[in-house]
Amino acid sequence: MAQTTSESVDETETNETTESALTTARRQLKRAATHVDVDSGVVERLKHPTKVQRVSVPLKRDDGELEVLTGFRAQHDDVRGPYKGGLRYHPEVNADECIGLSMWMTWKCAVMDIPFGGGKGGIAVDPKSLSDEEKERLTRRFAEELRDVVGPKQDVPAPDMGTDAQTMAWFMDAYSMQRGETTPGVVTGKPPVIGGSYGREEAPGRSVAIITREAIEYYDWGIEDTTVAVQGYGSVGANAARALDEWGADVVAVSDVDGAIYDPNGLDTKDVMGHEERPGMVSGYDAPETRSNEELLELDVDVLVPAAVGNVLTADNADDVQANLVVEGANGPTTFAADTIFEERGIPVVPDILANAGGVTVSYFEWLQDINRRQWSLDRVHDELESEMLQAWNAVRNEVENRDVTWRDAAYIVALTRVATAKETRGLWP
Ligand code: NAD
């Protein structure tokens, strides 16, 4: 069963502990719109998703019991190309969260100038409660429920929290079986053997490192003299830390969910294993000093990269952050209130929609490879990612310089201008 939901959100809400992704996303749109000369009707349209699918997904558990789970796919805007964004399996997945996250995807694709719009979806389920067989059955049925609204030219999902390359392989197989043709371009983040791209896994972390390197150069610090603390040593954090370490920065602190390790002389990031690589290896590492995750955020370093979870930099700790620059590796690590404090304190924050956009950029490369049935080498992926990141960085930097705005406002100005201009040029149908 699919139906369209409506949403009601007050974007003037100020209690940041209850701020939903949709509230934040609408607030950011409203703020960006004040800087850009676009039709107010276009901004009004962008406050709303085009469509939200809500589907019931029956799952036969391994013990034979039947459970009906709820899945969503929010499609925010496709004026520049197919909807694009992850599918997450998490107990708290709901329509509003998917809408808010799909809006972020619209801006992320636009700031990168890749021809995709914004989508996000998922199933309200605890992925740890699923056996591999249950996860496969659930994913195949979810693919079937979404079959009419996804496709290489319509909406292209990707992995997100609780889903991975194998989940995408099942989704792609289910879709392909029903279509009667192998259709790798229906999802990205697949294993390379069935049309996935080399370099997709490390791309978000790599882009965080590229943007951090450019920001260090912009502020004229010199990467060899820069100290970095990274919260979260998973896919994004570890790849960002290792690239920055390789390029000469001193990564002095990293953390996983259990805590942080700190070496003022710099850690050997290749020696520190991520939680996924070896559980407990971050917090259990033989480092000179340890810290809590909260303390890591307040270390006296040049660059802070929050790359674990959202909402970690808040009104409660923003005054205590000592870093001179924040580069967002995670999605939404800085609340609206913390952002204001950082602005007042003159601490630049380079936003997620630019910094971690390497993931969706290499997803775009994957989609191109699938359509052309031609795989790129890892070197080519790295070269093209570098070039796309630099173009996006330059576009955002120009706005920072020309308008004297924050990095976040500048990124939103770039993105909103591109989306709004496309909407104005195409006009309203009918
Ligand atoms: P991951 O699961 O690979 O790693 C997360 C890391 O954070 C792990 O080291 C984990 O131990 C740690 N962690 C978890 N909860 C924590 C907490 N409460 N406090 C401190 N540390 C905690 O996840 P990831 O793929 O690296 O994603 C990290 C963030 O980056 C998320 O916000 C995600 O949405 C965002 N992101 C991921 C991608 C991607 O493709 N992987 C792309 C863009 C953005």
CSV table of C-alpha atoms and ligand atoms in Angstrom, one decimal:
chain,number,residue,atom,x,y,z
A,1,MET,CA,0.0,0.0,0.0
A,2,ALA,CA,1.4,3.4,-0.9
A,3,GLN,CA,0.0,6.7,0.1
A,4,THR,CA,1.1,10.3,0.2
A,5,THR,CA,1.5,11.9,3.7
A,6,SER,CA,1.2,15.6,4.5
A,7,GLU,CA,3.4,17.2,7.1
A,8,SER,CA,3.0,20.0,9.6
A,9,VAL,CA,6.1,21.5,11.0
A,10,ASP,CA,6.7,24.8,12.7
A,11,GLU,CA,10.1,26.0,11.5
A,12,THR,CA,10.2,28.7,14.2
A,13,GLU,CA,10.4,26.1,16.9
A,14,THR,CA,13.5,26.9,19.1
A,15,ASN,CA,13.8,23.9,21.5
A,16,GLU,CA,16.9,22.4,19.9
A,17,THR,CA,16.7,19.1,21.8
A,18,THR,CA,13.5,18.3,20.0
A,19,GLU,CA,14.5,19.8,16.6
A,20,SER,CA,13.6,17.3,13.9
A,21,ALA,CA,15.6,17.0,10.6
A,22,LEU,CA,12.6,18.6,8.8
A,23,THR,CA,12.6,21.6,11.2
A,24,THR,CA,16.3,22.2,10.7
A,25,ALA,CA,16.1,21.7,7.0
A,26,ARG,CA,13.2,24.2,6.6
A,27,ARG,CA,15.0,26.7,8.9
A,28,GLN,CA,18.1,26.5,6.8
A,29,LEU,CA,16.1,26.9,3.6
A,30,LYS,CA,14.4,30.0,5.0
A,31,ARG,CA,17.7,31.5,6.0
A,32,ALA,CA,19.3,30.8,2.6
A,33,ALA,CA,16.3,32.3,0.9
A,34,THR,CA,17.0,35.7,2.6
A,35,HIS,CA,20.3,35.9,0.7
A,36,VAL,CA,19.1,34.9,-2.7
A,37,ASP,CA,16.9,36.7,-5.2
A,38,VAL,CA,14.5,33.9,-6.0
A,39,ASP,CA,10.7,33.8,-6.5
A,40,SER,CA,9.0,33.3,-3.1
A,41,GLY,CA,6.7,30.7,-4.8
A,42,VAL,CA,9.7,28.6,-5.7
A,43,VAL,CA,10.9,28.7,-2.0
A,44,GLU,CA,7.4,27.8,-0.9
A,45,ARG,CA,7.5,24.8,-3.3
A,46,LEU,CA,10.9,23.7,-1.9
A,47,LYS,CA,9.6,23.7,1.7
A,48,HIS,CA,7.5,20.6,0.6
A,49,PRO,CA,8.5,17.3,-0.8
A,50,THR,CA,7.1,16.3,-4.2
A,51,LYS,CA,5.9,13.0,-2.7
A,52,VAL,CA,6.2,10.7,0.3
A,53,GLN,CA,5.6,7.0,-0.2
A,54,ARG,CA,4.5,5.2,2.9
A,55,VAL,CA,4.4,1.4,2.4
A,56,SER,CA,3.6,-1.6,4.6
A,57,VAL,CA,6.3,-4.3,4.3
A,58,PRO,CA,5.3,-7.7,5.5
A,59,LEU,CA,8.2,-9.8,6.8
A,60,LYS,CA,8.1,-13.5,7.6
A,61,ARG,CA,10.5,-13.9,10.6
A,62,ASP,CA,12.7,-17.0,10.8
A,63,ASP,CA,10.4,-18.5,13.4
A,64,GLY,CA,7.5,-18.3,11.0
A,65,GLU,CA,5.8,-15.3,12.6
A,66,LEU,CA,4.5,-12.5,10.3
A,67,GLU,CA,5.4,-8.9,11.2
A,68,VAL,CA,4.3,-5.9,9.2
A,69,LEU,CA,6.8,-3.1,9.1
A,70,THR,CA,6.5,0.5,7.8
A,71,GLY,CA,8.7,1.8,5.1
A,72,PHE,CA,9.0,5.3,3.6
A,73,ARG,CA,10.5,7.0,0.6
A,74,ALA,CA,10.5,10.8,0.6
A,75,GLN,CA,11.1,12.5,-2.8
A,76,HIS,CA,11.9,16.1,-2.2
A,77,ASP,CA,12.7,17.6,-5.6
A,78,ASP,CA,13.8,16.3,-9.0
A,79,VAL,CA,14.0,19.5,-11.0
A,80,ARG,CA,17.7,18.8,-11.8
A,81,GLY,CA,17.5,15.0,-12.2
A,82,PRO,CA,16.4,11.7,-10.5
A,83,TYR,CA,15.9,11.7,-6.7
A,84,LYS,CA,19.0,10.5,-4.9
A,85,GLY,CA,19.5,9.4,-1.3
A,86,GLY,CA,19.9,6.6,1.2
A,87,LEU,CA,17.7,3.9,2.6
A,88,ARG,CA,18.1,3.4,6.3
A,89,TYR,CA,16.9,0.6,8.6
A,90,HIS,CA,16.5,2.2,12.0
A,91,PRO,CA,13.8,2.1,14.7
A,92,GLU,CA,13.2,5.8,14.5
A,93,VAL,CA,12.7,6.1,10.8
A,94,ASN,CA,9.6,8.2,10.1
A,95,ALA,CA,8.1,10.4,7.4
A,96,ASP,CA,9.3,13.7,8.7
A,97,GLU,CA,12.8,12.5,9.2
A,98,CYS,CA,12.9,11.2,5.6
A,99,ILE,CA,11.5,14.5,4.3
A,100,GLY,CA,14.1,16.6,6.1
A,101,LEU,CA,17.0,14.3,5.0
A,102,SER,CA,15.7,14.3,1.5
A,103,MET,CA,15.8,18.1,1.5
A,104,TRP,CA,19.5,17.9,2.5
A,105,MET,CA,20.1,15.6,-0.4
A,106,THR,CA,18.6,18.1,-2.8
A,107,TRP,CA,21.1,20.8,-1.5
A,108,LYS,CA,24.0,18.3,-1.4
A,109,CYS,CA,23.6,17.3,-5.0
A,110,ALA,CA,23.0,20.9,-6.1
A,111,VAL,CA,26.1,22.2,-4.3
A,112,MET,CA,28.1,19.5,-6.1
A,113,ASP,CA,26.4,20.4,-9.3
A,114,ILE,CA,25.5,16.8,-10.1
A,115,PRO,CA,22.3,16.1,-12.0
A,116,PHE,CA,20.3,14.6,-9.1
A,117,GLY,CA,17.6,15.8,-6.8
A,118,GLY,CA,16.9,14.7,-3.2
A,119,GLY,CA,15.4,11.6,-1.8
A,120,LYS,CA,15.6,9.5,1.4
A,121,GLY,CA,13.8,6.5,2.8
A,122,GLY,CA,13.9,3.5,5.0
A,123,ILE,CA,12.1,1.1,7.3
A,124,ALA,CA,11.3,1.6,10.9
A,125,VAL,CA,13.1,-1.5,12.2
A,126,ASP,CA,16.1,-2.3,14.4
A,127,PRO,CA,18.6,-3.8,12.0
A,128,LYS,CA,20.3,-5.7,14.8
A,129,SER,CA,17.0,-7.7,15.3
A,130,LEU,CA,17.2,-9.0,11.7
A,131,SER,CA,19.0,-12.2,10.7
A,132,ASP,CA,20.7,-12.0,7.3
A,133,GLU,CA,17.9,-14.0,5.8
A,134,GLU,CA,15.2,-11.7,7.3
A,135,LYS,CA,17.1,-8.7,6.1
A,136,GLU,CA,17.2,-10.1,2.6
A,137,ARG,CA,13.5,-10.9,2.5
A,138,LEU,CA,12.6,-7.5,4.0
A,139,THR,CA,14.8,-5.7,1.4
A,140,ARG,CA,13.4,-7.6,-1.6
A,141,ARG,CA,9.8,-6.9,-0.5
A,142,PHE,CA,10.7,-3.2,0.2
A,143,ALA,CA,12.1,-3.0,-3.4
A,144,GLU,CA,8.9,-4.5,-4.7
A,145,GLU,CA,6.7,-2.0,-2.8
A,146,LEU,CA,8.8,0.9,-4.1
A,147,ARG,CA,9.2,-0.5,-7.7
A,148,ASP,CA,6.9,2.1,-9.3
A,149,VAL,CA,8.7,5.1,-7.8
A,150,VAL,CA,12.3,4.1,-8.1
A,151,GLY,CA,14.5,3.5,-11.2
A,152,PRO,CA,17.7,4.8,-12.8
A,153,LYS,CA,15.8,7.7,-14.3
A,154,GLN,CA,13.4,8.3,-11.4
A,155,ASP,CA,14.9,7.7,-8.0
A,156,VAL,CA,18.2,6.0,-7.1
A,157,PRO,CA,18.6,4.8,-3.5
A,158,ALA,CA,21.9,4.1,-1.7
A,159,PRO,CA,23.1,2.6,1.6
A,160,ASP,CA,22.6,4.5,4.8
A,161,MET,CA,22.4,3.6,8.5
A,162,GLY,CA,21.7,-0.1,8.9
A,163,THR,CA,22.1,-0.9,5.2
A,164,ASP,CA,25.1,-1.7,3.2
A,165,ALA,CA,26.5,-2.9,-0.2
A,166,GLN,CA,24.8,-6.3,0.2
A,167,THR,CA,21.5,-4.7,1.0
A,168,MET,CA,21.8,-2.7,-2.3
A,169,ALA,CA,22.7,-5.9,-4.2
A,170,TRP,CA,19.4,-7.6,-3.0
A,171,PHE,CA,17.4,-4.4,-3.8
A,172,MET,CA,19.0,-4.3,-7.3
A,173,ASP,CA,18.4,-8.0,-7.9
A,174,ALA,CA,14.7,-7.8,-6.8
A,175,TYR,CA,14.1,-4.8,-9.0
A,176,SER,CA,15.9,-6.4,-12.0
A,177,MET,CA,14.0,-9.7,-11.7
A,178,GLN,CA,10.7,-7.8,-11.9
A,179,ARG,CA,11.8,-5.6,-14.7
A,180,GLY,CA,13.1,-8.6,-16.7
A,181,GLU,CA,16.5,-6.9,-17.2
A,182,THR,CA,19.6,-6.4,-15.2
A,183,THR,CA,19.3,-2.8,-14.0
A,184,PRO,CA,22.4,-1.9,-11.9
A,185,GLY,CA,21.6,1.9,-12.1
A,186,VAL,CA,18.6,1.5,-9.8
A,187,VAL,CA,20.8,1.8,-6.7
A,188,THR,CA,24.3,2.9,-5.9
A,189,GLY,CA,26.7,1.7,-3.2
A,190,LYS,CA,26.6,-1.9,-4.7
A,191,PRO,CA,29.6,-4.3,-4.6
A,192,PRO,CA,31.9,-3.5,-7.6
A,193,VAL,CA,31.3,-7.0,-9.0
A,194,ILE,CA,27.7,-6.1,-9.9
A,195,GLY,CA,28.3,-2.5,-11.0
A,196,GLY,CA,29.4,-0.8,-7.9
A,197,SER,CA,32.2,1.8,-8.1
A,198,TYR,CA,35.7,1.5,-6.7
A,199,GLY,CA,36.3,4.1,-4.1
A,200,ARG,CA,32.7,4.6,-3.1
A,201,GLU,CA,33.2,3.4,0.5
A,202,GLU,CA,36.0,5.8,1.3
A,203,ALA,CA,34.6,8.7,-0.8
A,204,PRO,CA,32.8,10.6,2.0
A,205,GLY,CA,35.8,10.5,4.3
A,206,ARG,CA,38.1,11.4,1.4
A,207,SER,CA,36.0,14.4,0.5
A,208,VAL,CA,36.0,15.6,4.1
A,209,ALA,CA,39.8,15.4,3.9
A,210,ILE,CA,40.0,17.3,0.6
A,211,ILE,CA,37.7,20.1,1.9
A,212,THR,CA,39.7,20.3,5.2
A,213,ARG,CA,42.9,20.5,3.2
A,214,GLU,CA,41.5,23.4,1.1
A,215,ALA,CA,40.2,25.2,4.1
A,216,ILE,CA,43.6,24.9,5.8
A,217,GLU,CA,45.1,26.4,2.7
A,218,TYR,CA,42.4,29.1,2.6
A,219,TYR,CA,43.3,30.2,6.1
A,220,ASP,CA,47.0,30.0,5.3
A,221,TRP,CA,47.9,27.7,8.1
A,222,GLY,CA,50.0,25.1,6.4
A,223,ILE,CA,48.9,21.5,6.7
A,224,GLU,CA,52.2,20.3,8.3
A,225,ASP,CA,51.5,22.6,11.3
A,226,THR,CA,47.8,21.7,11.6
A,227,THR,CA,46.4,19.5,14.4
A,228,VAL,CA,43.2,17.6,13.9
A,229,ALA,CA,40.7,15.9,16.2
A,230,VAL,CA,38.2,13.5,14.6
A,231,GLN,CA,35.1,12.2,16.5
A,232,GLY,CA,34.0,8.9,15.1
A,233,TYR,CA,36.5,6.5,13.6
A,234,GLY,CA,34.2,4.7,11.2
A,235,SER,CA,33.8,4.9,7.4
A,236,VAL,CA,33.9,8.7,7.3
A,237,GLY,CA,36.1,9.5,10.2
A,238,ALA,CA,38.9,6.9,9.6
A,239,ASN,CA,39.1,7.7,5.9
A,240,ALA,CA,39.3,11.4,6.5
A,241,ALA,CA,41.8,11.0,9.3
A,242,ARG,CA,44.1,8.7,7.3
A,243,ALA,CA,44.1,11.0,4.2
A,244,LEU,CA,44.8,14.1,6.3
A,245,ASP,CA,47.6,12.2,8.1
A,246,GLU,CA,49.0,11.1,4.8
A,247,TRP,CA,49.0,14.7,3.5
A,248,GLY,CA,51.0,15.9,6.6
A,249,ALA,CA,48.5,17.0,9.2
A,250,ASP,CA,48.9,15.8,12.8
A,251,VAL,CA,45.8,13.8,13.8
A,252,VAL,CA,46.1,14.0,17.5
A,253,ALA,CA,42.7,12.6,18.7
A,254,VAL,CA,40.2,10.1,17.3
A,255,SER,CA,37.3,8.3,19.0
A,256,ASP,CA,34.7,5.6,18.7
A,257,VAL,CA,31.5,5.1,20.6
A,258,ASP,CA,33.4,4.0,23.7
A,259,GLY,CA,35.8,7.0,24.0
A,260,ALA,CA,38.7,8.9,22.5
A,261,ILE,CA,42.5,8.4,22.3
A,262,TYR,CA,44.8,11.4,22.4
A,263,ASP,CA,48.5,11.8,21.4
A,264,PRO,CA,49.6,15.5,21.3
A,265,ASN,CA,52.4,14.4,18.9
A,266,GLY,CA,50.1,12.8,16.4
A,267,LEU,CA,48.6,9.3,16.1
A,268,ASP,CA,49.6,6.7,13.5
A,269,THR,CA,46.2,6.6,11.9
A,270,LYS,CA,47.0,3.5,9.8
A,271,ASP,CA,47.8,1.6,13.0
A,272,VAL,CA,44.6,2.6,14.7
A,273,MET,CA,41.8,0.3,13.6
A,274,GLY,CA,38.2,1.4,13.2
A,275,HIS,CA,35.4,-0.3,15.1
A,276,GLU,CA,34.2,-2.0,12.0
A,277,GLU,CA,37.7,-3.2,11.3
A,278,ARG,CA,38.3,-4.5,14.8
A,279,PRO,CA,35.8,-3.7,17.6
A,280,GLY,CA,37.2,-1.9,20.6
A,281,MET,CA,40.5,-1.1,18.8
A,282,VAL,CA,40.1,2.7,19.0
A,283,SER,CA,39.2,2.9,22.7
A,284,GLY,CA,41.6,0.0,23.5
A,285,TYR,CA,44.5,1.5,21.6
A,286,ASP,CA,47.8,2.0,23.5
A,287,ALA,CA,47.8,5.8,23.3
A,288,PRO,CA,49.5,8.2,25.7
A,289,GLU,CA,46.2,9.7,26.9
A,290,THR,CA,42.5,9.0,26.7
A,291,ARG,CA,39.5,11.3,26.7
A,292,SER,CA,35.7,11.0,26.6
A,293,ASN,CA,33.9,11.8,23.4
A,294,GLU,CA,32.6,15.0,25.0
A,295,GLU,CA,36.2,16.1,25.9
A,296,LEU,CA,37.5,15.4,22.4
A,297,LEU,CA,35.1,18.1,21.1
A,298,GLU,CA,36.7,20.6,23.4
A,299,LEU,CA,40.4,19.8,22.7
A,300,ASP,CA,42.8,22.6,21.8
A,301,VAL,CA,43.3,21.7,18.2
A,302,ASP,CA,43.3,23.6,14.9
A,303,VAL,CA,40.6,21.5,13.2
A,304,LEU,CA,37.7,19.6,14.7
A,305,VAL,CA,36.0,17.0,12.5
A,306,PRO,CA,32.8,15.6,14.1
A,307,ALA,CA,32.3,12.4,12.0
A,308,ALA,CA,30.1,10.2,14.2
A,309,VAL,CA,26.5,11.2,14.8
A,310,GLY,CA,24.3,14.3,14.5
A,311,ASN,CA,23.6,17.0,17.1
A,312,VAL,CA,26.9,16.7,19.1
A,313,LEU,CA,27.8,20.4,18.9
A,314,THR,CA,25.1,22.2,20.8
A,315,ALA,CA,24.4,25.3,22.8
A,316,ASP,CA,25.7,23.4,25.8
A,317,ASN,CA,29.3,23.0,24.5
A,318,ALA,CA,29.8,25.4,21.6
A,319,ASP,CA,31.3,28.0,23.9
A,320,ASP,CA,33.9,25.4,25.1
A,321,VAL,CA,35.1,24.3,21.6
A,322,GLN,CA,38.7,25.5,21.2
A,323,ALA,CA,39.2,24.5,17.6
A,324,ASN,CA,39.8,27.2,15.0
A,325,LEU,CA,37.8,25.4,12.3
A,326,VAL,CA,35.0,22.8,12.3
A,327,VAL,CA,34.6,20.6,9.3
A,328,GLU,CA,31.4,18.5,9.4
A,329,GLY,CA,32.0,14.9,8.5
A,330,ALA,CA,28.7,13.6,10.0
A,331,ASN,CA,25.3,14.8,8.8
A,332,GLY,CA,24.0,17.5,11.0
A,333,PRO,CA,26.5,17.4,13.9
A,334,THR,CA,26.0,21.1,14.6
A,335,THR,CA,22.6,22.4,15.9
A,336,PHE,CA,21.2,25.7,14.8
A,337,ALA,CA,22.0,27.3,18.2
A,338,ALA,CA,25.6,26.0,18.2
A,339,ASP,CA,26.0,27.4,14.7
A,340,THR,CA,25.0,30.8,15.9
A,341,ILE,CA,27.5,30.7,18.8
A,342,PHE,CA,30.3,29.6,16.4
A,343,GLU,CA,29.4,32.5,14.1
A,344,GLU,CA,29.5,35.0,17.0
A,345,ARG,CA,32.9,33.5,18.1
A,346,GLY,CA,34.3,33.7,14.6
A,347,ILE,CA,34.8,29.9,14.3
A,348,PRO,CA,34.1,28.9,10.7
A,349,VAL,CA,32.0,25.7,10.2
A,350,VAL,CA,32.3,24.0,6.8
A,351,PRO,CA,29.0,22.3,6.3
A,352,ASP,CA,28.2,18.6,5.8
A,353,ILE,CA,26.4,19.3,2.4
A,354,LEU,CA,29.8,20.2,1.0
A,355,ALA,CA,32.3,18.3,3.1
A,356,ASN,CA,30.9,14.8,3.1
A,357,ALA,CA,29.4,15.1,-0.4
A,358,GLY,CA,32.1,12.8,-1.8
A,359,GLY,CA,29.7,9.9,-1.1
A,360,VAL,CA,26.9,11.1,-3.4
A,361,THR,CA,29.5,12.3,-5.9
A,362,VAL,CA,31.0,8.8,-6.3
A,363,SER,CA,27.4,7.4,-6.3
A,364,TYR,CA,26.9,9.7,-9.4
A,365,PHE,CA,30.1,8.2,-10.9
A,366,GLU,CA,28.7,4.7,-10.2
A,367,TRP,CA,25.4,5.6,-11.9
A,368,LEU,CA,27.4,6.8,-14.9
A,369,GLN,CA,29.4,3.6,-15.0
A,370,ASP,CA,26.2,1.5,-14.8
A,371,ILE,CA,24.5,3.4,-17.6
A,372,ASN,CA,27.6,3.1,-19.8
A,373,ARG,CA,28.4,-0.4,-18.7
A,374,ARG,CA,32.0,0.6,-18.2
A,375,GLN,CA,33.9,0.4,-14.9
A,376,TRP,CA,36.3,3.2,-13.9
A,377,SER,CA,39.7,2.5,-12.3
A,378,LEU,CA,40.2,3.7,-8.6
A,379,ASP,CA,42.7,6.3,-9.9
A,380,ARG,CA,40.1,7.7,-12.2
A,381,VAL,CA,37.5,7.9,-9.4
A,382,HIS,CA,40.0,9.7,-7.1
A,383,ASP,CA,41.0,12.1,-9.9
A,384,GLU,CA,37.4,12.9,-10.8
A,385,LEU,CA,36.4,13.2,-7.1
A,386,GLU,CA,39.2,15.7,-6.5
A,387,SER,CA,38.1,17.8,-9.4
A,388,GLU,CA,34.4,17.8,-8.5
A,389,MET,CA,35.3,18.7,-4.8
A,390,LEU,CA,37.5,21.5,-5.9
A,391,GLN,CA,34.9,23.0,-8.2
A,392,ALA,CA,32.3,22.9,-5.4
A,393,TRP,CA,34.7,24.3,-3.0
A,394,ASN,CA,35.5,27.2,-5.3
A,395,ALA,CA,31.9,28.0,-5.9
A,396,VAL,CA,31.2,28.1,-2.2
A,397,ARG,CA,34.4,30.0,-1.4
A,398,ASN,CA,33.3,32.7,-4.0
A,399,GLU,CA,30.1,33.2,-2.1
A,400,VAL,CA,31.9,33.5,1.2
A,401,GLU,CA,34.2,36.1,-0.2
A,402,ASN,CA,31.7,38.1,-2.2
A,403,ARG,CA,28.9,38.1,0.3
A,404,ASP,CA,30.7,37.9,3.6
A,405,VAL,CA,28.5,35.0,4.8
A,406,THR,CA,29.3,31.8,6.7
A,407,TRP,CA,30.4,28.7,4.9
A,408,ARG,CA,27.0,27.1,5.6
A,409,ASP,CA,25.1,30.0,4.2
A,410,ALA,CA,27.4,30.1,1.2
A,411,ALA,CA,26.8,26.4,0.4
A,412,TYR,CA,23.1,26.9,0.7
A,413,ILE,CA,23.2,30.0,-1.5
A,414,VAL,CA,25.0,28.0,-4.2
A,415,ALA,CA,22.6,25.1,-3.9
A,416,LEU,CA,19.4,27.1,-3.7
A,417,THR,CA,20.4,29.3,-6.6
A,418,ARG,CA,21.0,26.3,-8.8
A,419,VAL,CA,17.7,24.5,-7.8
A,420,ALA,CA,15.6,27.7,-7.9
A,421,THR,CA,17.0,28.8,-11.2
A,422,ALA,CA,16.2,25.4,-12.7
A,423,LYS,CA,12.7,25.6,-11.3
A,424,GLU,CA,12.2,29.2,-12.6
A,425,THR,CA,13.5,28.2,-16.0
A,426,ARG,CA,11.3,25.1,-16.3
A,427,GLY,CA,8.3,27.0,-14.9
A,428,LEU,CA,5.3,25.5,-13.2
A,429,TRP,CA,3.3,22.8,-14.9
A,430,PRO,CA,0.4,23.0,-15.8
B,1,NAD,P1,30.2,4.3,10.9
B,1,NAD,O1,29.1,3.5,11.6
B,1,NAD,O2,31.1,3.7,9.9
B,1,NAD,O3,31.1,5.0,12.0
B,1,NAD,C1,30.6,5.8,13.1
B,1,NAD,C2,31.7,6.0,14.1
B,1,NAD,O4,31.2,6.8,15.1
B,1,NAD,C3,32.2,4.7,14.8
B,1,NAD,O5,33.5,4.8,15.1
B,1,NAD,C4,31.3,4.6,16.0
B,1,NAD,O6,32.0,3.9,17.1
B,1,NAD,C5,31.3,6.1,16.4
B,1,NAD,N1,30.1,6.5,17.2
B,1,NAD,C6,28.8,6.0,17.1
B,1,NAD,N2,28.0,6.6,18.0
B,1,NAD,C7,28.8,7.5,18.6
B,1,NAD,C8,28.5,8.5,19.6
B,1,NAD,N3,27.3,8.6,20.1
B,1,NAD,N4,29.6,9.3,20.0
B,1,NAD,C9,30.8,9.1,19.5
B,1,NAD,N5,31.1,8.2,18.5
B,1,NAD,C10,30.1,7.4,18.1
B,1,NAD,O7,29.4,5.5,10.2
B,1,NAD,P2,29.8,6.4,9.0
B,1,NAD,O8,29.3,5.8,7.8
B,1,NAD,O9,31.3,6.8,9.2
B,1,NAD,O10,28.9,7.7,9.3
B,1,NAD,C11,29.2,8.7,10.2
B,1,NAD,C12,28.4,10.0,9.9
B,1,NAD,O11,28.7,10.4,8.6
B,1,NAD,C13,26.9,9.8,10.0
B,1,NAD,O12,26.3,11.0,10.4
B,1,NAD,C14,26.5,9.6,8.6
B,1,NAD,O13,25.2,9.9,8.3
B,1,NAD,C15,27.5,10.5,7.9
B,1,NAD,N6,27.7,10.2,6.5
B,1,NAD,C16,28.1,8.9,6.1
B,1,NAD,C17,28.3,8.7,4.7
B,1,NAD,C18,28.7,7.3,4.2
B,1,NAD,O14,28.5,7.1,3.0
B,1,NAD,N7,29.2,6.4,5.1
B,1,NAD,C19,28.1,9.7,3.8
B,1,NAD,C20,27.8,11.0,4.2
B,1,NAD,C21,27.6,11.2,5.6
